[in-house]
């Protein structure tokens, strides 16, 4: 059983006079003015098949406020649980029921249940409020892209094969525990680890190829053990075995894909396209992102437009690594759908610059469309004058500071949650927390 709002606020909920306390108070007032958002959060927290009876859980209002607190102060769940019990200001902001001190497991389970679509709806409510307060009208925008890394280590063929072996060994041990006896398989984990380490420190392709052959053979043998165990447990139908079978059905295709990928790349010397590569068994959704000549990153590409206020006007988490030039018009279309018209002026980095993009932006009503790098385009075709181009180019550079702030202070550099859905649910609250604190600062000034 879960309520949308805390029934009665405590008279002892007071905010500190410190700058952070004043910001928390202003953020709390905005959330109080938009109570309609709590019903959307409450729907996310209602799990299917759970009766609305029994012990009361955290109110939806408290869950939403705790989620914003976590990203705003960049706290782990354990740190958040401590500060909610220790800090009067944070407790007042979170609107926790009297004498409640949620544990880190409760916070993790409830905060991660809020869907990314809900966060996007909250962000749009923020932008609507900024528009009404004449803080941001979306008339002048700047667009850039960045990358948020997934929770994974630097991939290599040997590390992926070693990960596959140890995951399968873990599943085989769990299968033995489910049937109450040891199966007819051997643990090749130490042998796989030894060869993976040798590959890492071995020079010369011929020497590494022989080690890879042995490591791939070990992986195939362990996969055969797992297949036999799955067939042996197919006759049973207990809930723990069903959960085990689901995990096997998820992991087996990924292991087979890693084996094929390693054979193609290492044994056959065949290049594998970035879109076909699997870079992590644990974060199979992660993409290979290379921006320019910089380091390779593993995660997802984000497209972010901001306005003159610095608020993030939209967020798109891309699939794969699409060219920037292919994403300008879809981002402008999303802007038109929300604001009802195209921006009067827009600035973007050079990767978005093409003659077709410029012509389409002008046709949609963008008066001045400036690209950081001209890419063969004339200034007179993009904007009215060189002075306007210089102003828009300098304006575009300001988005770099916003992205840096998001990454350093709001956790956008690396997602610490697992899975694609949780990746999206992690990125969006970072943007919402950033926009909310920026809105309150601009509104107070």
Coordinates of C-alpha atoms in Angstrom, one line a residue:
X1 CA 0.0 0.0 0.0
X2 CA 1.5 3.3 -1.1
X3 CA 0.2 6.9 -0.8
X4 CA 0.9 9.7 -3.3
X5 CA 1.7 12.3 -0.7
X6 CA 2.8 12.4 2.9
X7 CA -0.5 12.9 4.7
X8 CA 0.7 15.5 7.2
X9 CA 4.0 17.3 7.1
X10 CA 5.9 17.7 10.4
X11 CA 6.0 21.1 12.0
X12 CA 9.7 20.5 12.7
X13 CA 10.6 20.3 9.0
X14 CA 12.7 23.4 8.7
X15 CA 15.3 24.3 6.1
X16 CA 18.7 25.7 7.0
X17 CA 19.5 29.3 6.2
X18 CA 22.6 28.1 4.3
X19 CA 22.6 28.6 0.5
X20 CA 21.9 24.9 -0.1
X21 CA 19.0 25.0 2.4
X22 CA 17.5 27.9 0.5
X23 CA 17.8 26.1 -2.8
X24 CA 16.2 23.0 -1.3
X25 CA 13.3 25.1 0.0
X26 CA 12.8 26.7 -3.4
X27 CA 12.9 23.3 -5.1
X28 CA 10.4 22.0 -2.6
X29 CA 8.0 24.9 -3.3
X30 CA 8.1 24.1 -7.0
X31 CA 7.3 20.5 -6.4
X32 CA 4.4 21.5 -4.1
X33 CA 3.0 23.6 -6.9
X34 CA 3.0 20.6 -9.3
X35 CA 1.4 17.8 -7.3
X36 CA -0.2 16.4 -10.4
X37 CA 3.1 14.8 -11.3
X38 CA 2.9 12.6 -8.2
X39 CA 0.1 10.5 -9.8
X40 CA 2.4 9.6 -12.7
X41 CA 5.2 8.6 -10.2
X42 CA 2.7 6.6 -8.2
X43 CA 1.7 4.5 -11.3
X44 CA 5.4 3.7 -11.9
X45 CA 5.7 2.4 -8.3
X46 CA 2.7 0.2 -8.5
X47 CA 3.9 -3.2 -9.5
X48 CA 1.6 -5.6 -11.3
X49 CA -0.1 -8.2 -9.2
X50 CA 0.5 -6.4 -5.9
X51 CA -2.6 -5.8 -3.8
X52 CA -3.1 -2.3 -2.4
X53 CA -3.2 -3.6 1.1
X54 CA -0.7 -4.3 3.9
X55 CA 2.2 -2.3 5.1
X56 CA 2.6 1.2 3.8
X57 CA 5.5 1.9 1.5
X58 CA 7.3 5.2 0.9
X59 CA 4.9 7.8 -0.5
X60 CA 5.4 8.6 -4.2
X61 CA 6.2 12.2 -3.2
X62 CA 9.0 11.0 -0.9
X63 CA 10.4 8.7 -3.6
X64 CA 10.5 11.5 -6.2
X65 CA 12.1 14.0 -3.8
X66 CA 14.7 11.4 -2.7
X67 CA 15.6 10.7 -6.4
X68 CA 16.2 14.4 -7.0
X69 CA 18.2 14.6 -3.8
X70 CA 20.4 11.7 -4.9
X71 CA 21.3 13.3 -8.2
X72 CA 21.5 16.9 -6.9
X73 CA 24.0 16.0 -4.1
X74 CA 25.6 13.0 -6.0
X75 CA 25.0 10.6 -3.2
X76 CA 25.2 6.8 -3.2
X77 CA 22.2 5.0 -1.8
X78 CA 24.0 4.3 1.4
X79 CA 25.0 8.0 1.7
X80 CA 21.5 9.1 0.9
X81 CA 20.1 6.8 3.6
X82 CA 22.5 8.3 6.1
X83 CA 21.9 11.9 5.2
X84 CA 18.1 11.4 5.3
X85 CA 18.5 10.3 8.8
X86 CA 21.1 12.8 9.8
X87 CA 20.3 16.1 8.0
X88 CA 17.2 18.1 9.0
X89 CA 17.2 20.0 5.7
X90 CA 17.4 16.9 3.5
X91 CA 14.7 15.2 5.6
X92 CA 12.4 18.3 5.3
X93 CA 12.9 18.3 1.5
X94 CA 12.2 14.5 1.2
X95 CA 8.9 14.8 3.1
X96 CA 9.5 11.5 4.8
X97 CA 6.7 10.4 7.2
X98 CA 7.6 11.0 10.9
X99 CA 10.1 8.6 12.3
X100 CA 10.7 6.9 8.9
X101 CA 14.3 6.3 7.9
X102 CA 14.4 4.2 4.7
X103 CA 17.2 1.8 4.1
X104 CA 19.4 1.9 1.0
X105 CA 17.7 -1.2 -0.5
X106 CA 14.3 0.5 -0.2
X107 CA 15.7 3.7 -1.8
X108 CA 17.3 1.7 -4.7
X109 CA 14.2 -0.3 -5.4
X110 CA 11.8 2.6 -5.5
X111 CA 13.9 5.3 -7.1
X112 CA 15.0 3.0 -10.0
X113 CA 11.3 2.1 -10.6
X114 CA 10.5 5.6 -11.9
X115 CA 10.4 5.3 -15.7
X116 CA 12.4 7.7 -18.1
X117 CA 9.1 8.8 -19.7
X118 CA 8.0 10.0 -16.3
X119 CA 11.2 12.0 -15.8
X120 CA 10.7 13.5 -19.3
X121 CA 7.2 14.6 -18.3
X122 CA 8.6 16.3 -15.2
X123 CA 11.3 18.0 -17.3
X124 CA 8.6 19.3 -19.7
X125 CA 6.6 20.7 -16.7
X126 CA 9.8 22.5 -15.6
X127 CA 10.3 24.0 -19.1
X128 CA 6.6 25.1 -19.2
X129 CA 7.1 26.8 -15.8
X130 CA 10.3 28.5 -17.1
X131 CA 8.4 29.7 -20.2
X132 CA 5.6 31.1 -18.0
X133 CA 8.1 32.8 -15.8
X134 CA 9.8 34.3 -18.9
X135 CA 13.1 32.6 -18.1
X136 CA 13.3 30.4 -21.2
X137 CA 11.2 30.7 -24.4
X138 CA 13.2 28.4 -26.6
X139 CA 13.7 31.2 -29.2
X140 CA 17.5 30.8 -29.2
X141 CA 19.0 27.3 -28.9
X142 CA 22.3 25.6 -29.1
X143 CA 22.8 21.9 -29.8
X144 CA 25.6 19.5 -28.9
X145 CA 26.2 15.8 -28.3
X146 CA 28.1 13.9 -25.6
X147 CA 28.5 10.4 -24.3
X148 CA 27.5 8.8 -21.0
X149 CA 29.6 5.7 -20.3
X150 CA 28.0 2.4 -19.2
X151 CA 29.0 0.5 -16.1
X152 CA 31.6 -1.8 -17.7
X153 CA 35.4 -2.3 -18.0
X154 CA 37.5 -1.7 -21.1
X155 CA 36.6 -4.6 -23.4
X156 CA 38.9 -7.0 -25.2
X157 CA 38.3 -10.4 -26.8
X158 CA 40.2 -12.2 -24.0
X159 CA 38.4 -10.4 -21.2
X160 CA 35.0 -11.1 -22.8
X161 CA 35.8 -14.8 -23.1
X162 CA 36.9 -14.9 -19.5
X163 CA 33.8 -13.1 -18.4
X164 CA 31.7 -15.7 -20.3
X165 CA 33.5 -18.6 -18.6
X166 CA 33.1 -17.3 -15.1
X167 CA 29.4 -16.4 -15.7
X168 CA 28.7 -19.9 -16.9
X169 CA 30.6 -21.5 -14.0
X170 CA 28.5 -19.4 -11.7
X171 CA 25.3 -20.7 -13.3
X172 CA 26.5 -24.3 -13.2
X173 CA 27.2 -24.0 -9.5
X174 CA 23.8 -22.6 -9.0
X175 CA 22.3 -25.5 -10.9
X176 CA 24.1 -28.0 -8.7
X177 CA 22.6 -26.2 -5.7
X178 CA 19.1 -26.4 -7.2
X179 CA 19.2 -30.1 -7.8
X180 CA 21.0 -30.9 -4.6
X181 CA 24.1 -32.6 -6.1
X182 CA 27.2 -32.1 -8.2
X183 CA 26.7 -32.4 -12.0
X184 CA 29.0 -34.0 -14.5
X185 CA 31.1 -30.9 -15.4
X186 CA 34.5 -29.5 -14.6
X187 CA 35.3 -26.0 -13.5
X188 CA 37.7 -24.5 -16.1
X189 CA 37.6 -21.0 -14.6
X190 CA 41.2 -21.0 -13.4
X191 CA 42.5 -22.3 -16.8
X192 CA 40.4 -19.5 -18.6
X193 CA 41.7 -16.8 -16.3
X194 CA 45.3 -18.0 -16.7
X195 CA 45.1 -17.8 -20.5
X196 CA 43.3 -14.5 -20.5
X197 CA 46.1 -13.0 -18.3
X198 CA 48.8 -14.6 -20.6
X199 CA 47.1 -13.0 -23.7
X200 CA 47.3 -9.6 -22.0
X201 CA 51.0 -9.8 -21.5
X202 CA 52.1 -11.8 -24.5
X203 CA 53.7 -10.1 -27.5
X204 CA 53.5 -11.4 -31.0
X205 CA 50.4 -12.3 -32.9
X206 CA 51.3 -16.0 -33.4
X207 CA 51.7 -16.6 -29.6
X208 CA 48.4 -14.8 -28.8
X209 CA 46.5 -16.7 -31.5
X210 CA 47.5 -20.1 -29.9
X211 CA 46.4 -18.8 -26.5
X212 CA 43.1 -17.6 -28.0
X213 CA 42.5 -21.0 -29.5
X214 CA 42.8 -22.6 -26.1
X215 CA 40.6 -20.0 -24.4
X216 CA 37.9 -20.3 -27.1
X217 CA 38.0 -24.1 -26.7
X218 CA 37.6 -23.8 -22.9
X219 CA 34.6 -21.4 -23.5
X220 CA 33.0 -23.8 -25.9
X221 CA 33.4 -26.7 -23.4
X222 CA 31.9 -24.7 -20.6
X223 CA 29.0 -23.7 -22.8
X224 CA 28.4 -27.4 -23.6
X225 CA 28.2 -28.1 -19.8
X226 CA 25.7 -25.3 -19.4
X227 CA 23.5 -26.7 -22.3
X228 CA 23.5 -30.1 -20.7
X229 CA 22.6 -28.7 -17.3
X230 CA 19.7 -26.7 -18.9
X231 CA 18.4 -29.9 -20.6
X232 CA 18.7 -31.8 -17.3
X233 CA 16.7 -29.2 -15.4
X234 CA 14.1 -28.8 -18.1
X235 CA 11.9 -31.5 -16.5
X236 CA 11.6 -29.5 -13.3
X237 CA 9.3 -26.6 -12.9
X238 CA 10.0 -25.0 -9.5
X239 CA 10.2 -21.2 -9.4
X240 CA 14.0 -21.1 -8.7
X241 CA 14.7 -23.3 -11.6
X242 CA 12.5 -21.2 -13.9
X243 CA 14.5 -18.1 -12.9
X244 CA 17.7 -20.0 -13.6
X245 CA 16.5 -21.0 -17.0
X246 CA 15.5 -17.4 -17.8
X247 CA 19.1 -16.3 -17.0
X248 CA 20.5 -19.1 -19.2
X249 CA 18.3 -18.2 -22.1
X250 CA 19.6 -14.6 -21.7
X251 CA 23.3 -15.4 -21.4
X252 CA 23.7 -18.3 -23.9
X253 CA 23.2 -16.2 -27.1
X254 CA 25.6 -13.6 -25.8
X255 CA 28.3 -16.2 -25.1
X256 CA 27.8 -17.7 -28.6
X257 CA 28.1 -14.2 -30.1
X258 CA 31.3 -13.6 -28.2
X259 CA 32.8 -16.8 -29.4
X260 CA 31.9 -16.1 -33.0
X261 CA 33.2 -12.5 -32.7
X262 CA 36.5 -13.7 -31.3
X263 CA 37.0 -16.3 -34.0
X264 CA 36.3 -13.8 -36.7
X265 CA 38.5 -11.1 -35.2
X266 CA 41.5 -13.1 -33.9
X267 CA 41.6 -16.4 -35.7
X268 CA 40.3 -15.4 -39.1
X269 CA 41.7 -11.8 -39.0
X270 CA 38.4 -10.5 -40.2
X271 CA 37.3 -7.0 -39.3
X272 CA 34.0 -6.7 -37.4
X273 CA 31.8 -3.6 -37.8
X274 CA 31.3 -1.6 -34.6
X275 CA 27.6 -2.1 -34.8
X276 CA 28.0 -5.9 -34.7
X277 CA 30.4 -6.0 -31.8
X278 CA 29.4 -7.0 -28.3
X279 CA 31.5 -5.1 -25.8
X280 CA 30.1 -6.4 -22.5
X281 CA 28.2 -9.4 -21.2
X282 CA 26.7 -7.4 -18.4
X283 CA 25.9 -4.2 -20.4
X284 CA 25.0 -5.8 -23.8
X285 CA 23.2 -2.6 -24.8
X286 CA 26.4 -0.5 -24.7
X287 CA 27.5 1.1 -28.0
X288 CA 31.0 1.9 -29.3
X289 CA 31.2 5.7 -29.5
X290 CA 34.1 7.4 -31.2
X291 CA 33.8 11.2 -31.4
X292 CA 36.4 12.6 -33.8
X293 CA 39.9 11.4 -33.1
X294 CA 39.3 11.2 -29.3
X295 CA 39.3 8.2 -27.1
X296 CA 36.8 5.4 -27.6
X297 CA 33.9 5.3 -25.2
X298 CA 31.4 2.6 -24.4
X299 CA 27.9 3.7 -23.5
X300 CA 25.3 5.8 -25.3
X301 CA 25.4 9.0 -27.3
X302 CA 23.2 11.9 -26.0
X303 CA 21.9 14.9 -28.0
X304 CA 21.3 17.9 -25.8
X305 CA 19.8 21.3 -26.8
X306 CA 19.9 24.2 -24.3
X307 CA 18.5 27.7 -24.4
X308 CA 19.7 31.1 -23.3
X309 CA 18.9 30.2 -19.7
X310 CA 21.2 27.2 -19.8
X311 CA 18.4 24.8 -19.1
X312 CA 18.3 21.5 -21.0
X313 CA 15.4 21.8 -23.4
X314 CA 15.4 18.1 -24.5
X315 CA 17.3 14.9 -24.3
X316 CA 17.6 12.1 -26.8
X317 CA 19.5 8.9 -25.9
X318 CA 20.6 7.6 -29.3
X319 CA 20.9 3.9 -30.4
X320 CA 24.3 3.2 -32.0
X321 CA 26.6 6.0 -33.1
X322 CA 24.6 8.0 -35.7
X323 CA 26.3 10.9 -37.4
X324 CA 25.6 14.3 -35.9
X325 CA 24.5 15.5 -39.3
X326 CA 21.6 13.0 -39.3
X327 CA 20.3 14.2 -35.9
X328 CA 19.9 17.9 -36.4
X329 CA 16.5 17.9 -38.1
X330 CA 15.0 15.3 -35.7
X331 CA 16.0 17.4 -32.8
X332 CA 14.5 20.5 -34.4
X333 CA 11.3 18.6 -35.1
X334 CA 11.1 17.7 -31.4
X335 CA 11.6 21.4 -30.5
X336 CA 8.8 22.4 -32.8
X337 CA 6.5 19.8 -31.4
X338 CA 7.0 21.1 -27.8
X339 CA 7.2 24.9 -28.4
X340 CA 4.9 25.1 -31.4
X341 CA 7.5 26.8 -33.6
X342 CA 11.1 26.6 -34.7
X343 CA 13.7 28.6 -32.8
X344 CA 14.5 32.0 -34.2
X345 CA 18.2 31.4 -33.9
X346 CA 20.1 28.1 -33.5
X347 CA 23.8 27.2 -33.1
X348 CA 25.4 23.8 -33.4
X349 CA 28.9 22.3 -33.7
X350 CA 30.5 21.5 -37.0
X351 CA 29.4 17.9 -37.1
X352 CA 25.8 18.9 -37.7
X353 CA 26.7 21.1 -40.7
X354 CA 25.5 20.1 -44.1
X355 CA 23.9 22.1 -46.9
X356 CA 20.7 20.1 -46.7
X357 CA 20.4 20.6 -43.0
X358 CA 20.9 24.3 -43.4
X359 CA 18.2 24.5 -46.2
X360 CA 15.7 22.5 -44.1
X361 CA 16.3 24.6 -41.0
X362 CA 15.7 27.8 -42.9
X363 CA 12.5 26.3 -44.5
X364 CA 11.2 25.5 -41.0
X365 CA 11.6 29.1 -39.9
X366 CA 15.1 29.3 -38.3
X367 CA 16.3 32.8 -39.3
X368 CA 19.9 32.3 -38.2
X369 CA 21.5 28.8 -38.3
X370 CA 25.1 29.0 -37.3
X371 CA 27.5 26.0 -37.3
X372 CA 30.7 26.1 -35.3
X373 CA 32.7 24.8 -38.3
X374 CA 31.5 26.2 -41.6
X375 CA 32.1 22.9 -43.5
X376 CA 32.1 24.6 -46.9
X377 CA 29.0 26.8 -46.1
X378 CA 29.2 30.6 -46.5
X379 CA 28.4 32.8 -43.5
X380 CA 26.0 34.8 -45.6
X381 CA 24.0 31.6 -46.2
X382 CA 23.8 30.7 -42.5
X383 CA 23.2 34.1 -40.8
X384 CA 22.5 37.7 -41.5
X385 CA 26.0 39.0 -40.8
X386 CA 29.4 38.1 -39.6
X387 CA 28.6 39.8 -36.3
X388 CA 25.6 37.5 -35.8
X389 CA 27.6 34.5 -36.7
X390 CA 30.4 35.4 -34.2
X391 CA 27.8 35.9 -31.5
X392 CA 26.0 32.6 -32.1
X393 CA 29.3 30.8 -32.4
X394 CA 30.4 32.1 -29.0
X395 CA 26.9 31.3 -27.6
X396 CA 27.3 27.7 -28.8
X397 CA 30.5 27.4 -26.8
X398 CA 28.6 27.9 -23.6
X399 CA 26.9 24.5 -23.9
X400 CA 30.3 22.9 -23.2
X401 CA 30.2 24.4 -19.6
X402 CA 26.7 23.0 -19.1
X403 CA 27.6 19.5 -20.2
X404 CA 30.8 19.6 -18.0
X405 CA 28.6 20.6 -15.0
X406 CA 26.2 17.8 -15.8
X407 CA 29.0 15.3 -15.9
X408 CA 31.0 16.5 -12.9
X409 CA 28.2 17.6 -10.5
X410 CA 25.2 15.5 -11.6
X411 CA 26.6 12.1 -12.5
X412 CA 26.1 12.2 -16.2
X413 CA 29.7 11.1 -17.0
X414 CA 28.9 7.5 -16.1
X415 CA 25.8 5.5 -15.5
X416 CA 26.0 3.4 -12.3
X417 CA 22.8 1.4 -13.0
X418 CA 22.6 -1.8 -15.0
X419 CA 20.5 -2.4 -18.1
X420 CA 19.2 -0.1 -20.9
X421 CA 16.0 0.8 -19.2
X422 CA 17.9 1.7 -16.0
X423 CA 20.5 3.6 -18.1
X424 CA 17.7 5.9 -19.4
X425 CA 16.1 6.1 -15.9
X426 CA 19.5 7.2 -14.6
X427 CA 20.3 9.9 -17.2
X428 CA 17.0 11.7 -17.1
X429 CA 16.9 12.5 -13.3
X430 CA 20.4 14.0 -13.7
X431 CA 18.9 16.4 -16.3
X432 CA 15.8 17.1 -14.2
X433 CA 17.9 17.8 -11.1
X434 CA 20.1 20.2 -13.1
X435 CA 17.2 22.0 -14.6
X436 CA 15.3 22.2 -11.3
X437 CA 18.2 23.8 -9.4
X438 CA 18.9 26.1 -12.4
X439 CA 15.3 27.2 -12.6
X440 CA 15.1 28.0 -8.9
X441 CA 18.4 30.0 -9.0
X442 CA 17.1 32.0 -12.0
X443 CA 13.7 32.5 -10.5
X444 CA 15.1 33.8 -7.3
X445 CA 17.3 36.3 -9.1

